[in-house]
Coordinates of C-alpha atoms in Angstrom, one line a residue:
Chain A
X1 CA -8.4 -66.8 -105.8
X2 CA -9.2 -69.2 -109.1
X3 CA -5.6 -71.0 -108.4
X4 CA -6.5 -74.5 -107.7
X5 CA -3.7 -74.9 -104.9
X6 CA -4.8 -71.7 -103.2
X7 CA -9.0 -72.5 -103.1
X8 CA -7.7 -76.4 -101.8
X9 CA -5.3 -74.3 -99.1
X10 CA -8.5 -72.6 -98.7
X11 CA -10.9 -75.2 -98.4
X12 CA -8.5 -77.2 -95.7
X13 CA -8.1 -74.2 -94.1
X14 CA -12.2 -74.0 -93.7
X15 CA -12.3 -77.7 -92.6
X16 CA -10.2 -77.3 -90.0
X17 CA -12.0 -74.0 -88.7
X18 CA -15.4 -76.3 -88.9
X19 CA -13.8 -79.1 -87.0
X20 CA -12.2 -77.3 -84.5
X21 CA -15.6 -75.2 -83.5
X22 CA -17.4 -78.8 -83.6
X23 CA -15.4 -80.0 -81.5
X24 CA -15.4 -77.1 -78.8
X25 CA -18.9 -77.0 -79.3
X26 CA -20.9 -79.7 -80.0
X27 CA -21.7 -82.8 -78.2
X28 CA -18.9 -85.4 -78.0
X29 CA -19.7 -89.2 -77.9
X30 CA -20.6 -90.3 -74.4
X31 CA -18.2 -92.2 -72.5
X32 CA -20.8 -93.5 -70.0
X33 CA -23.6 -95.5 -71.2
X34 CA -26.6 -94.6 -69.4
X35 CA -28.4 -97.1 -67.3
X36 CA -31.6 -98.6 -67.4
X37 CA -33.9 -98.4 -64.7
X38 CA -35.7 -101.3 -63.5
X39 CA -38.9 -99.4 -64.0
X40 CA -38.1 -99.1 -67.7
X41 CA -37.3 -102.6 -68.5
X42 CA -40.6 -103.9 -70.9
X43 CA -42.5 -107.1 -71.2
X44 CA -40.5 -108.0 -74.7
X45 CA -37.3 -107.6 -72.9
X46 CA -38.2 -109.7 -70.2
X47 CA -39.3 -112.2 -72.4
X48 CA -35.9 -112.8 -74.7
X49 CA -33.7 -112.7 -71.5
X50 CA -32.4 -116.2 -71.5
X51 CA -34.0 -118.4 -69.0
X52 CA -32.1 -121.0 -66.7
X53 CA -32.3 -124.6 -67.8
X54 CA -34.0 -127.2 -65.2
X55 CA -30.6 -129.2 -65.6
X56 CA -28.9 -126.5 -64.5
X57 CA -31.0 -125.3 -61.9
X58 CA -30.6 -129.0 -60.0
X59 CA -27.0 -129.2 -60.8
X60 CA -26.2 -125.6 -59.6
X61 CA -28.9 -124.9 -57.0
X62 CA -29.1 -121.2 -56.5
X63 CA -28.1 -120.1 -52.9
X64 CA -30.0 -116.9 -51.3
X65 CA -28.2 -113.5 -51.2
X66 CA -25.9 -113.4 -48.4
X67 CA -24.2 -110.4 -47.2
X68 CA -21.5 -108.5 -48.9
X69 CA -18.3 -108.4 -46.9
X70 CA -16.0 -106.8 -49.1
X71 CA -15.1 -103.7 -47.6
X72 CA -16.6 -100.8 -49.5
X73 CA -15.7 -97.4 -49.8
X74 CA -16.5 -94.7 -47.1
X75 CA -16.1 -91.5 -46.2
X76 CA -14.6 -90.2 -43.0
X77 CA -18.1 -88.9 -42.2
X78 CA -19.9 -92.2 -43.2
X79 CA -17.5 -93.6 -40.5
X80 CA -18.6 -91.6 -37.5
X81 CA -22.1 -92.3 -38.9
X82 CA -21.2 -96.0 -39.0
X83 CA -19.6 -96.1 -35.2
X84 CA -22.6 -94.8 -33.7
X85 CA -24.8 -97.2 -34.9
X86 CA -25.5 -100.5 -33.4
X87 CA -25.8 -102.5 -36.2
X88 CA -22.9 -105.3 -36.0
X89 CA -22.2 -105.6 -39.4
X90 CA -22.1 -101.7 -39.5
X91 CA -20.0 -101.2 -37.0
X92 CA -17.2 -103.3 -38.7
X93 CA -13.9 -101.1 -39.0
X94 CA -13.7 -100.5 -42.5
X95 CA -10.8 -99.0 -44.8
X96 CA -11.5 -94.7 -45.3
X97 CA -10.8 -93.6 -48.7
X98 CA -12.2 -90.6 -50.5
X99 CA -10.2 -87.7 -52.4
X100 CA -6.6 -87.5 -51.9
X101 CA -6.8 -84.6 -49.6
X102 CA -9.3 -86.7 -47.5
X103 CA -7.2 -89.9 -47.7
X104 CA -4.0 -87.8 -46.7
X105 CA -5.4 -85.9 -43.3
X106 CA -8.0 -88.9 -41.9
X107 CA -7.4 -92.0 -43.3
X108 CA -6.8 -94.7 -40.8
X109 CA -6.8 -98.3 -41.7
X110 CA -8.0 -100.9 -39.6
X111 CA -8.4 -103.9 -41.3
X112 CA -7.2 -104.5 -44.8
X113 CA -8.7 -106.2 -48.0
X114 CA -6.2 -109.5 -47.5
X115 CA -7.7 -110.0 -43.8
X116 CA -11.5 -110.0 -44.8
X117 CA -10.1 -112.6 -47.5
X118 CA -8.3 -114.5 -45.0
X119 CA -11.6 -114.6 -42.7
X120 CA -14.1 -115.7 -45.7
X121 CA -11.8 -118.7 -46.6
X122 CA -11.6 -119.4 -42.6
X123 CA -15.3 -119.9 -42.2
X124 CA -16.6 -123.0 -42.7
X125 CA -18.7 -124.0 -45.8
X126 CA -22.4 -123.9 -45.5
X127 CA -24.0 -127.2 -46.0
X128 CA -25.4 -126.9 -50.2
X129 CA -29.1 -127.2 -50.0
X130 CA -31.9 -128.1 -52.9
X131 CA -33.4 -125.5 -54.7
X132 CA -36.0 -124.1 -52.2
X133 CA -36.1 -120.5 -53.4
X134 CA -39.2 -119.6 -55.4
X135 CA -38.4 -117.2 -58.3
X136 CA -41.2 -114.9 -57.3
X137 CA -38.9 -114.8 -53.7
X138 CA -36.0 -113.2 -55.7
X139 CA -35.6 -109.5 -54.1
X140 CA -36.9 -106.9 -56.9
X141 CA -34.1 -104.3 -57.7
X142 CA -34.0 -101.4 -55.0
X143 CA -36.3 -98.5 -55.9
X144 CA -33.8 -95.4 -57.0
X145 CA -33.0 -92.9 -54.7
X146 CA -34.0 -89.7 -54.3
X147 CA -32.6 -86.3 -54.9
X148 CA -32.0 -85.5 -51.7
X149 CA -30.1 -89.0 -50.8
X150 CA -27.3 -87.5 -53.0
X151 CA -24.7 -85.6 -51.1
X152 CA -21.3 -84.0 -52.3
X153 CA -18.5 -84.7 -50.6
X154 CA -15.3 -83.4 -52.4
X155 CA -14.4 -82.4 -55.8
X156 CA -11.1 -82.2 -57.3
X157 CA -10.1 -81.3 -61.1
X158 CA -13.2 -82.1 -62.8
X159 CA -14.1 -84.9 -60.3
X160 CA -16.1 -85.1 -57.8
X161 CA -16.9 -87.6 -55.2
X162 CA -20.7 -88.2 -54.4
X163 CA -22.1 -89.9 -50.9
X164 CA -25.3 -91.6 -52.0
X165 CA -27.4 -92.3 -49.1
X166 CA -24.7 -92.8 -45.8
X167 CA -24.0 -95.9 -47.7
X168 CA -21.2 -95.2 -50.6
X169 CA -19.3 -92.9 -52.0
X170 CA -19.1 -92.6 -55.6
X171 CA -16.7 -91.0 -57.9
X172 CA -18.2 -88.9 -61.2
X173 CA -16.6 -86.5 -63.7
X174 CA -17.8 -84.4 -66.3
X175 CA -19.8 -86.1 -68.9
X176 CA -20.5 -89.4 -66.1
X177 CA -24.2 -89.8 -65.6
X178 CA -25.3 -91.0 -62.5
X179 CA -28.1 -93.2 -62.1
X180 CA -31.2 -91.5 -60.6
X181 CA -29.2 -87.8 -60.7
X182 CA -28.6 -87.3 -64.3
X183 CA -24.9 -86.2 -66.5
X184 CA -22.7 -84.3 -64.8
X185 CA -22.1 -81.1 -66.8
X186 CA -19.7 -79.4 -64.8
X187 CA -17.7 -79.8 -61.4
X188 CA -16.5 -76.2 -60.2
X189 CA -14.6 -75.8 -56.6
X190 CA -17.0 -77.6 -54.2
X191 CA -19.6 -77.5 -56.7
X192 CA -21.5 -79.9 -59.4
X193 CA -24.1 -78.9 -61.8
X194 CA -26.2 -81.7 -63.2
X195 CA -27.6 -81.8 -67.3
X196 CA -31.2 -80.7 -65.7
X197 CA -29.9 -77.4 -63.9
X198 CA -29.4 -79.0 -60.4
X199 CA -26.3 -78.1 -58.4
X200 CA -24.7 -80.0 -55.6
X201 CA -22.5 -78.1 -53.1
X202 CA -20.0 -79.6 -50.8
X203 CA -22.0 -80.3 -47.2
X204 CA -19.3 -79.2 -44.0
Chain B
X1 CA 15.8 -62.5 -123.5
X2 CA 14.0 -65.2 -121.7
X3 CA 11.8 -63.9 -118.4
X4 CA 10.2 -66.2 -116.3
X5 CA 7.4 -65.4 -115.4
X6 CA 6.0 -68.2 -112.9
X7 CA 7.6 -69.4 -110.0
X8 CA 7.6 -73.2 -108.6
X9 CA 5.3 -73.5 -105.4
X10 CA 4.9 -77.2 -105.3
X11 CA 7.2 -77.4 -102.1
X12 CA 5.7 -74.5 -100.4
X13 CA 2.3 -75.8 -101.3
X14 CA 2.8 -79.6 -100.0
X15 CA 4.0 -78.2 -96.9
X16 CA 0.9 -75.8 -96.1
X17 CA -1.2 -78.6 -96.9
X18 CA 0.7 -81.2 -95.0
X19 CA 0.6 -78.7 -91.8
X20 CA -3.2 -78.3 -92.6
X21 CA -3.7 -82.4 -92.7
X22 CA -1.8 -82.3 -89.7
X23 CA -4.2 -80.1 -87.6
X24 CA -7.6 -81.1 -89.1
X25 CA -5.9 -85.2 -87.8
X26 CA -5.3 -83.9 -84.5
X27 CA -8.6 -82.2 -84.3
X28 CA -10.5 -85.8 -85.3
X29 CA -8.5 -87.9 -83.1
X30 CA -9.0 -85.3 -79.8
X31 CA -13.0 -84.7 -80.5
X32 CA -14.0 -88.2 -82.0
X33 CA -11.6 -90.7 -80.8
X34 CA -11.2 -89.1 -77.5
X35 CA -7.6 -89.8 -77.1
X36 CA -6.0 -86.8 -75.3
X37 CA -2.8 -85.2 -77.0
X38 CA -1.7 -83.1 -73.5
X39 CA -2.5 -83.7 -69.7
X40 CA -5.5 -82.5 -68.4
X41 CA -3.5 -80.3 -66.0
X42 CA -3.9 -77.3 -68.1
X43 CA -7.2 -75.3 -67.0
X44 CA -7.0 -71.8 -67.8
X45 CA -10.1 -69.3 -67.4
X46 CA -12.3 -69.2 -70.5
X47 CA -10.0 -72.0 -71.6
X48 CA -12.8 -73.2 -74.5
X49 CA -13.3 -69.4 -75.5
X50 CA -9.7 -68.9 -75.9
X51 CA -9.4 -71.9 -77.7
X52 CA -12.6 -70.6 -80.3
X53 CA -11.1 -67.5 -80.3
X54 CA -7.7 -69.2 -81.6
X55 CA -9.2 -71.2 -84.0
X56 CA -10.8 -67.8 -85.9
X57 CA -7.8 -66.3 -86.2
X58 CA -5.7 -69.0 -87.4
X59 CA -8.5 -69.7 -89.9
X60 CA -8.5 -66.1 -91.2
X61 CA -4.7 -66.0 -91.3
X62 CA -5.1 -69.3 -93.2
X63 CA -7.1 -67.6 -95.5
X64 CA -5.0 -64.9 -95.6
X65 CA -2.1 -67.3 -96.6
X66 CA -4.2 -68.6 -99.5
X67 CA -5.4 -65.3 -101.0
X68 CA -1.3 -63.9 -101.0
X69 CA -0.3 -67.8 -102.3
X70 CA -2.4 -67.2 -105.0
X71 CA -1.5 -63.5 -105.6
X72 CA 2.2 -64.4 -105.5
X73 CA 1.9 -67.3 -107.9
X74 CA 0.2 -64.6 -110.2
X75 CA 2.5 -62.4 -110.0
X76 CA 5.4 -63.4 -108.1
X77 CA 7.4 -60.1 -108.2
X78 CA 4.6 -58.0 -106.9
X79 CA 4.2 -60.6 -104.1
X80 CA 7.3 -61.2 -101.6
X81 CA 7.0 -65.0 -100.2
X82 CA 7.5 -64.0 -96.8
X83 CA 3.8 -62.9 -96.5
X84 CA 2.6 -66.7 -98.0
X85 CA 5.5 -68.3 -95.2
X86 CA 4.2 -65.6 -92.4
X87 CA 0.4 -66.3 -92.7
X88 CA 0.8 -70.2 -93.2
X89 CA 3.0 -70.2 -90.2
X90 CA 0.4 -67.7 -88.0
X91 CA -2.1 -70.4 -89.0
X92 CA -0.3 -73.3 -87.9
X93 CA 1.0 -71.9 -84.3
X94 CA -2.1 -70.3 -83.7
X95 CA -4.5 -73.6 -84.9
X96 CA -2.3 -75.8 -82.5
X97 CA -2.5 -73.6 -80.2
X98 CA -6.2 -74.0 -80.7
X99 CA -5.7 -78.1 -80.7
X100 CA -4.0 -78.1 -77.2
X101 CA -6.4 -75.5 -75.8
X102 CA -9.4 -77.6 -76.6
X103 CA -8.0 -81.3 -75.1

């Protein structure tokens, strides 16, 4: 084959074989930027984070973290869990969501997004204080979770829905990593196999 | 009298590579740029081994193609053109068969 047409044919033809394989094969770009821990965050980087100016600081004095009252996202069994408890803020009815399947059979909504709104712009405006909060007082980031606060609640396609410690509900698909779990490598019928080996399976 | 004895493949030979500039496009945009050419309703068993197995034939039926486009432009009377058309064309169907496999 010394015609020059035929070995460029040739050589296209060889590309294409190489990129196709590649891209069956290898590793593509990942579409989730892995989080840093807390624990992994180092003196230097401490250091060049920009600090807060003093004229700031006594223009804008900074308030103390209040409660979040956005309605999150629950599962029908973090409900239950929720109604038994007697914690007041707990106990507030909240909207169920989850995979469609979940949403479709169980979902009953009680109080929407647009009434929390309605009740934060109700509620009268705290009196603005001087800055009295120390900066050794701010509240370190949470510790991560273990293993075992991880559970798997549906999957559907290739995404699956992870409860992460009767508080959330999470939503993760192949290639996602999730922080303090790992990538996701593969989600199969009611089960998810992590990049280290580990495999969730869908808790009744 | 006046044989000829070479044939004009410049039209057949533009459209082989066009087809192959096609594929190896499609290829870079699915695997690099992440852009997905079908729906991701499509999940066959042993969809990506399918898709590798695809890709090896259509490469060896490109090859083929080349080894007869060069025979045939050699000797173009020993060579019909239906077995340059018949491997370019296996390589194309089977190498975007491949492409749509793989998203």
């Amino acid at each position: 084959m010394t015609h020059p047409t035929a070995t460029l044919i040739a050589g296209g033809v060889l590309l294409f074989g190489a990129a196709g394989l590649a891209n069956l094969y290898l590793p593509k770009p990942a579409a989730v930027i892995e989080l840093t821990k807390a624990s992994e965050v180092t003196a230097p980087q401490v250091a060049a984070f920009p600090k807060r100016s003093p004229a700031l600081a006594v223009s804008r004095p900074i308030q103390p973290p209040v409660a979040n009252t956005l309605p999150m996202v629950f599962s029908a069994t973090d409900r239950a869990v929720q109604s038994a408890t007697s914690d007041p803020l707990k106990s507030l009815p909240v909207k169920a969501a989850g995979p469609p399947a979940t949403v479709n059979s169980k979902s009953t909504t009680t109080r929407t997004t647009s009434s929390l709104l309605a009740d934060s712009t109700q509620r009268p405006l705290a009196p603005q204080r001087p800055n009295t909060v120390p900066t050794a007082a701010v509240p370190a980031t949470a510790p991560p979770l273990d293993a075992d606060q991880y559970a798997l609640s549906a999957t559907l396609g290739d995404r699956a829905w992870i409860r992460v410690g009767d508080h959330r509900t999470i939503m993760a698909k192949v290639g996602d990593s999730i922080p303090g779990l790992g990538k996701v490598t593969a989600v199969g019928t009611n089960i998810l196999t992590l990049q280290n080996g580990q495999t969730l399976k869908v808790t009744p | 009298m006046i044989v000829q004895k070479t044939i004009d493949m410049t039209r057949p030979a533009a459209l082989y590579l066009a087809a192959i500039a096609v594929l190896i496009l499609a290829v870079f945009i699915e695997g690099r740029l992440g852009v997905r050419l079908v729906s991701r309703g499509m999940h066959l068993p042993l969809q990506r081994t399918l898709a590798a197995g695809f890709i090896l034939t259509s490469v060896a039926a490109g090859l083929l193609g080349a080894h007869r486009y060069a025979a045939r432009v050699k000797a173009p009377w020993r060579v019909p053109s239906s077995q340059v058309h018949l491997s370019a064309f296996a390589f194309f169907v089977l190498g975007a068969s491949a492409v749509l496999l793989s998203s």
